[in-house]
PDB file of C-alpha atoms in Angstrom:
ATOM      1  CA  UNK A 151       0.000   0.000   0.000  1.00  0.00           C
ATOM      2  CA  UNK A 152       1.552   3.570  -1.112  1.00  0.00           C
ATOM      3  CA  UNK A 153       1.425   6.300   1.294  1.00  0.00           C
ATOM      4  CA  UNK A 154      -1.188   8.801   0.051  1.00  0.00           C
ATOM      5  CA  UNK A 155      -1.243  12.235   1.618  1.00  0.00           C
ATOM      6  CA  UNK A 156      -4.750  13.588   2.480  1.00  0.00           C
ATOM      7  CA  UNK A 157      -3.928  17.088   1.567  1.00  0.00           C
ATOM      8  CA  UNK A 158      -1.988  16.939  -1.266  1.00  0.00           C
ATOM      9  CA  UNK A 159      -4.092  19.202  -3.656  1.00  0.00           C
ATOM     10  CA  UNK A 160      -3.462  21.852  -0.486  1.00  0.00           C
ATOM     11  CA  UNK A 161       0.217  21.288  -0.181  1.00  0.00           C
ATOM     12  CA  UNK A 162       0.449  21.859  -4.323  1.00  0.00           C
ATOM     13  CA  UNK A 163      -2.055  25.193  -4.237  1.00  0.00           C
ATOM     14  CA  UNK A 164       0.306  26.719  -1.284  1.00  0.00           C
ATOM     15  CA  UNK A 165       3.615  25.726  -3.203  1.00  0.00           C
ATOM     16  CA  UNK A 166       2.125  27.628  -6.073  1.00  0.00           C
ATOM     17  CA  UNK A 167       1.523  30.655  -4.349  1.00  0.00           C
ATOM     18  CA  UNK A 168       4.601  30.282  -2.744  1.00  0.00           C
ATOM     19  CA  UNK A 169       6.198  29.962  -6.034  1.00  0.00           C
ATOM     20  CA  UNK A 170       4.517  32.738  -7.867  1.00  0.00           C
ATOM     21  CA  UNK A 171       5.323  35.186  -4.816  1.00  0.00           C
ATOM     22  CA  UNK A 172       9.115  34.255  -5.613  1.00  0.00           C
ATOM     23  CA  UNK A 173       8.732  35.075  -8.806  1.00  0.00           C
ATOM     24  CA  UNK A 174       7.085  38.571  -8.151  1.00  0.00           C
ATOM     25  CA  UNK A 175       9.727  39.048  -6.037  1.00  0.00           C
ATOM     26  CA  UNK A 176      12.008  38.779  -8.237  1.00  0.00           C
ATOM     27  CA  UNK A 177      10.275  41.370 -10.514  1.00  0.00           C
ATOM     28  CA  UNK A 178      10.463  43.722  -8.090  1.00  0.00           C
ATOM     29  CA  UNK A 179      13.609  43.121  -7.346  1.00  0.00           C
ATOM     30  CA  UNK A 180      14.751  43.108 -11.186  1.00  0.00           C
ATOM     31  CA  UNK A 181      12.486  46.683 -11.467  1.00  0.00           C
ATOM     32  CA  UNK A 182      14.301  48.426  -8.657  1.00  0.00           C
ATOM     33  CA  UNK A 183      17.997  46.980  -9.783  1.00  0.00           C
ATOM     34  CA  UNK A 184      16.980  49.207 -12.987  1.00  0.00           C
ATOM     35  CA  UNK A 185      15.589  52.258 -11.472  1.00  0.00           C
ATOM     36  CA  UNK A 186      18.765  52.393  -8.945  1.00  0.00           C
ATOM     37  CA  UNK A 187      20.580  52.450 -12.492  1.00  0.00           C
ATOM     38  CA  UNK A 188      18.630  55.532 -13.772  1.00  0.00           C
ATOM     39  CA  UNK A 189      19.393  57.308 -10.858  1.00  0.00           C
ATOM     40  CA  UNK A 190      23.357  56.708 -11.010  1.00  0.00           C
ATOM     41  CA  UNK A 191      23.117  57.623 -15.123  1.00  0.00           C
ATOM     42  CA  UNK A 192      21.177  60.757 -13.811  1.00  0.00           C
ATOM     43  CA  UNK A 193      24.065  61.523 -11.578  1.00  0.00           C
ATOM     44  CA  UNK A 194      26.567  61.017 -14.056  1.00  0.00           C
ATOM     45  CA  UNK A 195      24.865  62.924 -16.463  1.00  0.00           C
ATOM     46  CA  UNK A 196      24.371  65.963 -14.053  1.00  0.00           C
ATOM     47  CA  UNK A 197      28.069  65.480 -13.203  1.00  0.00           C
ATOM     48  CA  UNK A 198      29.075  65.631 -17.031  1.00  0.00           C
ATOM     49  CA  UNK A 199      26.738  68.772 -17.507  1.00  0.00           C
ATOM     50  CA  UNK A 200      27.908  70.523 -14.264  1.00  0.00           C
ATOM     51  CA  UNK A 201      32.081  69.682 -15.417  1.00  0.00           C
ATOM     52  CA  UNK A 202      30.916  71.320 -19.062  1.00  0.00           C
ATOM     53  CA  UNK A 203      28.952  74.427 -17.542  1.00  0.00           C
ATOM     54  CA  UNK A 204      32.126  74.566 -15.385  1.00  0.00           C
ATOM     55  CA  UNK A 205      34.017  74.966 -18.779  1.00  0.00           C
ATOM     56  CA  UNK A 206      31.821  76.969 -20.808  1.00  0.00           C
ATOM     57  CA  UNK A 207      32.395  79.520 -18.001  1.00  0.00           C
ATOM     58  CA  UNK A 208      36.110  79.660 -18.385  1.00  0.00           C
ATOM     59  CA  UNK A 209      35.038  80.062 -22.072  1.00  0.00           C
ATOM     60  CA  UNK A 210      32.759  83.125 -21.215  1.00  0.00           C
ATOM     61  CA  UNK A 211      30.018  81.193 -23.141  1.00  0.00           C
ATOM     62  CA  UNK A 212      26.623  83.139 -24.285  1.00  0.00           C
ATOM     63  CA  UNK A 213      23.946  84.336 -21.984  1.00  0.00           C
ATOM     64  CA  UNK A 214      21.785  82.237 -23.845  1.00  0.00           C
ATOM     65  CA  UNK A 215      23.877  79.053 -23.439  1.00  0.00           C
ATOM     66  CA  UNK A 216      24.781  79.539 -19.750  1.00  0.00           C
ATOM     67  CA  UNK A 217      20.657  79.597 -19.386  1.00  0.00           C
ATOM     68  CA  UNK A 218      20.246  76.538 -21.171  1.00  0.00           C
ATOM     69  CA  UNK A 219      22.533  74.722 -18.889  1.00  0.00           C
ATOM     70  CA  UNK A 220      21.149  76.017 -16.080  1.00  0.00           C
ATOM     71  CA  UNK A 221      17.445  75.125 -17.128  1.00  0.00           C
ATOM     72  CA  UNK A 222      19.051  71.620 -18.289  1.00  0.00           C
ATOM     73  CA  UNK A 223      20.602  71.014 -14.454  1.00  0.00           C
ATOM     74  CA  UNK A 224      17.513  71.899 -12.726  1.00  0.00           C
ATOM     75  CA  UNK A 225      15.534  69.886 -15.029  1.00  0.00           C
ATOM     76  CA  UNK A 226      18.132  66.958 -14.225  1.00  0.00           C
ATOM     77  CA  UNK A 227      17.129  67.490 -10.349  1.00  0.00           C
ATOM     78  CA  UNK A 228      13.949  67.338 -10.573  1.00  0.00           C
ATOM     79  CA  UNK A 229      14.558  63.542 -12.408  1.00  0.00           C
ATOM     80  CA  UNK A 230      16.420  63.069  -9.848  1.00  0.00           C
ATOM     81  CA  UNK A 231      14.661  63.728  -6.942  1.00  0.00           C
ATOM     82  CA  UNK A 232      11.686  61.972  -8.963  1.00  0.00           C
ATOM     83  CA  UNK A 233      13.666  59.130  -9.561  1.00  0.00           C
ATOM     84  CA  UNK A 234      14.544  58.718  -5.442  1.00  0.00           C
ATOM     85  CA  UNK A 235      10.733  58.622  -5.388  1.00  0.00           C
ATOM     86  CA  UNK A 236      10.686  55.812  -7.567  1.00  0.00           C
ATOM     87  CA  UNK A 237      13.058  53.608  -5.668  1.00  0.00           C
ATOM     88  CA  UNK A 238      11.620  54.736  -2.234  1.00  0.00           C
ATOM     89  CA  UNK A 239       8.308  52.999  -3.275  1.00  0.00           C
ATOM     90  CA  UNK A 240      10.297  49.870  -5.339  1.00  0.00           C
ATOM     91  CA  UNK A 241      11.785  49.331  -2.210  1.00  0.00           C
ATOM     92  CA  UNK A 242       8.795  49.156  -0.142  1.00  0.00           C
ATOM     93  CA  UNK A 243       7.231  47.238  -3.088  1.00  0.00           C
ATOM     94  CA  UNK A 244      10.512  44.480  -2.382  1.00  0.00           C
ATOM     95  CA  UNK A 245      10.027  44.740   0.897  1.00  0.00           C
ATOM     96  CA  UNK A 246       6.372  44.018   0.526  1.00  0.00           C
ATOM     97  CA  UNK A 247       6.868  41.319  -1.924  1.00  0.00           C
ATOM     98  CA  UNK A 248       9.411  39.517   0.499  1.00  0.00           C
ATOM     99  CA  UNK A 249       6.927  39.599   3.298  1.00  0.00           C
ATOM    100  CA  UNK A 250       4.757  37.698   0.656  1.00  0.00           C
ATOM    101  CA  UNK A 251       7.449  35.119   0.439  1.00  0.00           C
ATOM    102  CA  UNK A 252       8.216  34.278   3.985  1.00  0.00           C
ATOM    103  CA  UNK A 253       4.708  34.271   4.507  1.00  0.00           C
ATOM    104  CA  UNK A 254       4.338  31.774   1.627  1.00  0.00           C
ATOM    105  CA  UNK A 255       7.011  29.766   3.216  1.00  0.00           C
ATOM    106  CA  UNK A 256       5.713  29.554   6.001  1.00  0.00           C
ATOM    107  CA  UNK A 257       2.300  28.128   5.157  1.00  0.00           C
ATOM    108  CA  UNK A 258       4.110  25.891   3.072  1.00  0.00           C
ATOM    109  CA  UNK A 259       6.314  24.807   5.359  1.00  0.00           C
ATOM    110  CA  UNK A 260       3.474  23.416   8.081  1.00  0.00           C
ATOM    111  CA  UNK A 261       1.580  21.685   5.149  1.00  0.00           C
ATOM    112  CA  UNK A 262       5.270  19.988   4.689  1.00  0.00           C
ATOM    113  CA  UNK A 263       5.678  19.122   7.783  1.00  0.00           C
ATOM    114  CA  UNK A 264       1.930  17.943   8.685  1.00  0.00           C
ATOM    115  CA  UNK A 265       2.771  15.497   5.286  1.00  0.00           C
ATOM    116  CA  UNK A 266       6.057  14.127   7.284  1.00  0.00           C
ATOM    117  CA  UNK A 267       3.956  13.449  10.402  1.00  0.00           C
ATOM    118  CA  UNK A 268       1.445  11.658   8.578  1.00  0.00           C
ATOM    119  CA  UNK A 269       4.015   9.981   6.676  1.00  0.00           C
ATOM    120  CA  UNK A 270       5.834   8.680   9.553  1.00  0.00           C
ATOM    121  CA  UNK A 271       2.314   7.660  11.310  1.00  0.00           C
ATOM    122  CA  UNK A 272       1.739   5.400   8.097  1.00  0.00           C
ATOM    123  CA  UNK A 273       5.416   4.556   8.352  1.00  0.00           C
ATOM    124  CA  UNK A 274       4.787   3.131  11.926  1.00  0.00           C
ATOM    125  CA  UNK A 275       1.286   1.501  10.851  1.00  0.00           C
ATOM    126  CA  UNK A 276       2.805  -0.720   7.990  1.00  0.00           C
ATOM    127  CA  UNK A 277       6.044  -1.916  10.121  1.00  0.00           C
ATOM    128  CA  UNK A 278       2.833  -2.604  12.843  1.00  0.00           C
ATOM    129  CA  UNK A 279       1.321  -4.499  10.520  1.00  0.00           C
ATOM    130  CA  UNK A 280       3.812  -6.401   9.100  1.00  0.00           C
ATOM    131  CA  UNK A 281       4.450  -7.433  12.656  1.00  0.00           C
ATOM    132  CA  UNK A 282       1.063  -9.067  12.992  1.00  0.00           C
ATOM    133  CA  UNK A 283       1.886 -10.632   9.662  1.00  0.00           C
ATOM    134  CA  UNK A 284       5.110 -11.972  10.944  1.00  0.00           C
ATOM    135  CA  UNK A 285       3.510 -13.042  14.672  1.00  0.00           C
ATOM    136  CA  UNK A 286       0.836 -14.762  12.546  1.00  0.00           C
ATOM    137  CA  UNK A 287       3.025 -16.732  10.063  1.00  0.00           C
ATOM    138  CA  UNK A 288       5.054 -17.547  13.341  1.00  0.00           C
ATOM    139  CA  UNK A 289       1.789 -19.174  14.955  1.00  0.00           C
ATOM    140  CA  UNK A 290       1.214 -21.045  12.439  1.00  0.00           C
ATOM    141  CA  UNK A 291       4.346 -22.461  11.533  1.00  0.00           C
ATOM    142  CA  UNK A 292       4.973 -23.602  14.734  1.00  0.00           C
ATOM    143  CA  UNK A 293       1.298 -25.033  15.023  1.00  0.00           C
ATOM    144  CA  UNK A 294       2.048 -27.148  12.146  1.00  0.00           C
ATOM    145  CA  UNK A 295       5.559 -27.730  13.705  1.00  0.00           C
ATOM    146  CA  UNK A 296       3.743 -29.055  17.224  1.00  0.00           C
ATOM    147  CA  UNK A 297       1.138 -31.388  15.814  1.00  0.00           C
TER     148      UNK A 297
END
C-alpha cells in the first residue's frame, strides 16, 4: 500500500503561491535593480553637464547658453529627486513582496511538515502491521511444527 497524503491538492495550491510570490519578487527586485541604475546615469549625467557648464564659463560662453545649462541642471534634479521617489516605493514594493514570500514559506512549510507526520504515522502503521503478519506466520508455523 503507497502512502497517500490527504492534503496533497493543499500542499500543491500553497507551493504555487509560494512559487509565484518568488517570482514577483524577483520582478520587483529586477524593477528596482533598474531604477537604482537611472538614478546613477542621472548623476553622471548631471556630473558631465555641471564639469561642461564649469568649462563653458572659463570660455565666457553666451547668456543664452549659460541659461540653457542652467534650465538643463535643474531639469536633471527634478529627475532626480523623482527618480529617489521611484526607488523609495520599489523598495517598499521588495520589501512588501518579500513579506509575501516568507509568509508563503511559512504556510508551506506546516503543510510539509503535517505530510512528514502523517508519513511517519503510516510509516509506523505498515512496520505494525507487518508485525502481525510476521507473529501470525510464526503461529502457524509452529502449530504445524507441534502437531
Amino acid at each position: 500500500m503507497k502512502f497517500r497524503f490527504r492534503f496533497k491538492s493543499l500542499l500543491a495550491y500553497r507551493a504555487h503561491r509560494k512559487e509565484r510570490a518568488e517570482a514577483s519578487l524577483g520582478r520587483a527586485r529586477q524593477r528596482l535593480r533598474r531604477d537604482r541604475e537611472k538614478r546613477v546615469a542621472l548623476k553622471n549625467r548631471f556630473r558631465e553637464a555641471g564639469e561642461e557648464l564649469r568649462a563653458l564659463l572659463k570660455k565666457e560662453g553666451s547668456a543664452d547658453l549659460l541659461r540653457s545649462y542652467a534650465d538643463f541642471l535643474s531639469d536633471l534634479e527634478r529627475r532626480m529627486d523623482a527618480q529617489e521617489r521611484v526607488i523609495t516605493r520599489r523598495e517598499k514594493e521588495v520589501h512588501e513582496s518579500l513579506q509575501e514570500v516568507l509568509a508563503r514559506t511559512r504556510e508551506t512549510r506546516i503543510i510539509e511538515k503535517l505530510k512528514e507526520r502523517d508519513r511517519e504515522v503510516w510509516l509506523h502503521d505498515q512496520r505494525r502491521q507487518e508485525q502481525k503478519a510476521l507473529d501470525e506466520l510464526a503461529v502457524i508455523r509452529h502449530g504445524k511444527i507441534s502437531v
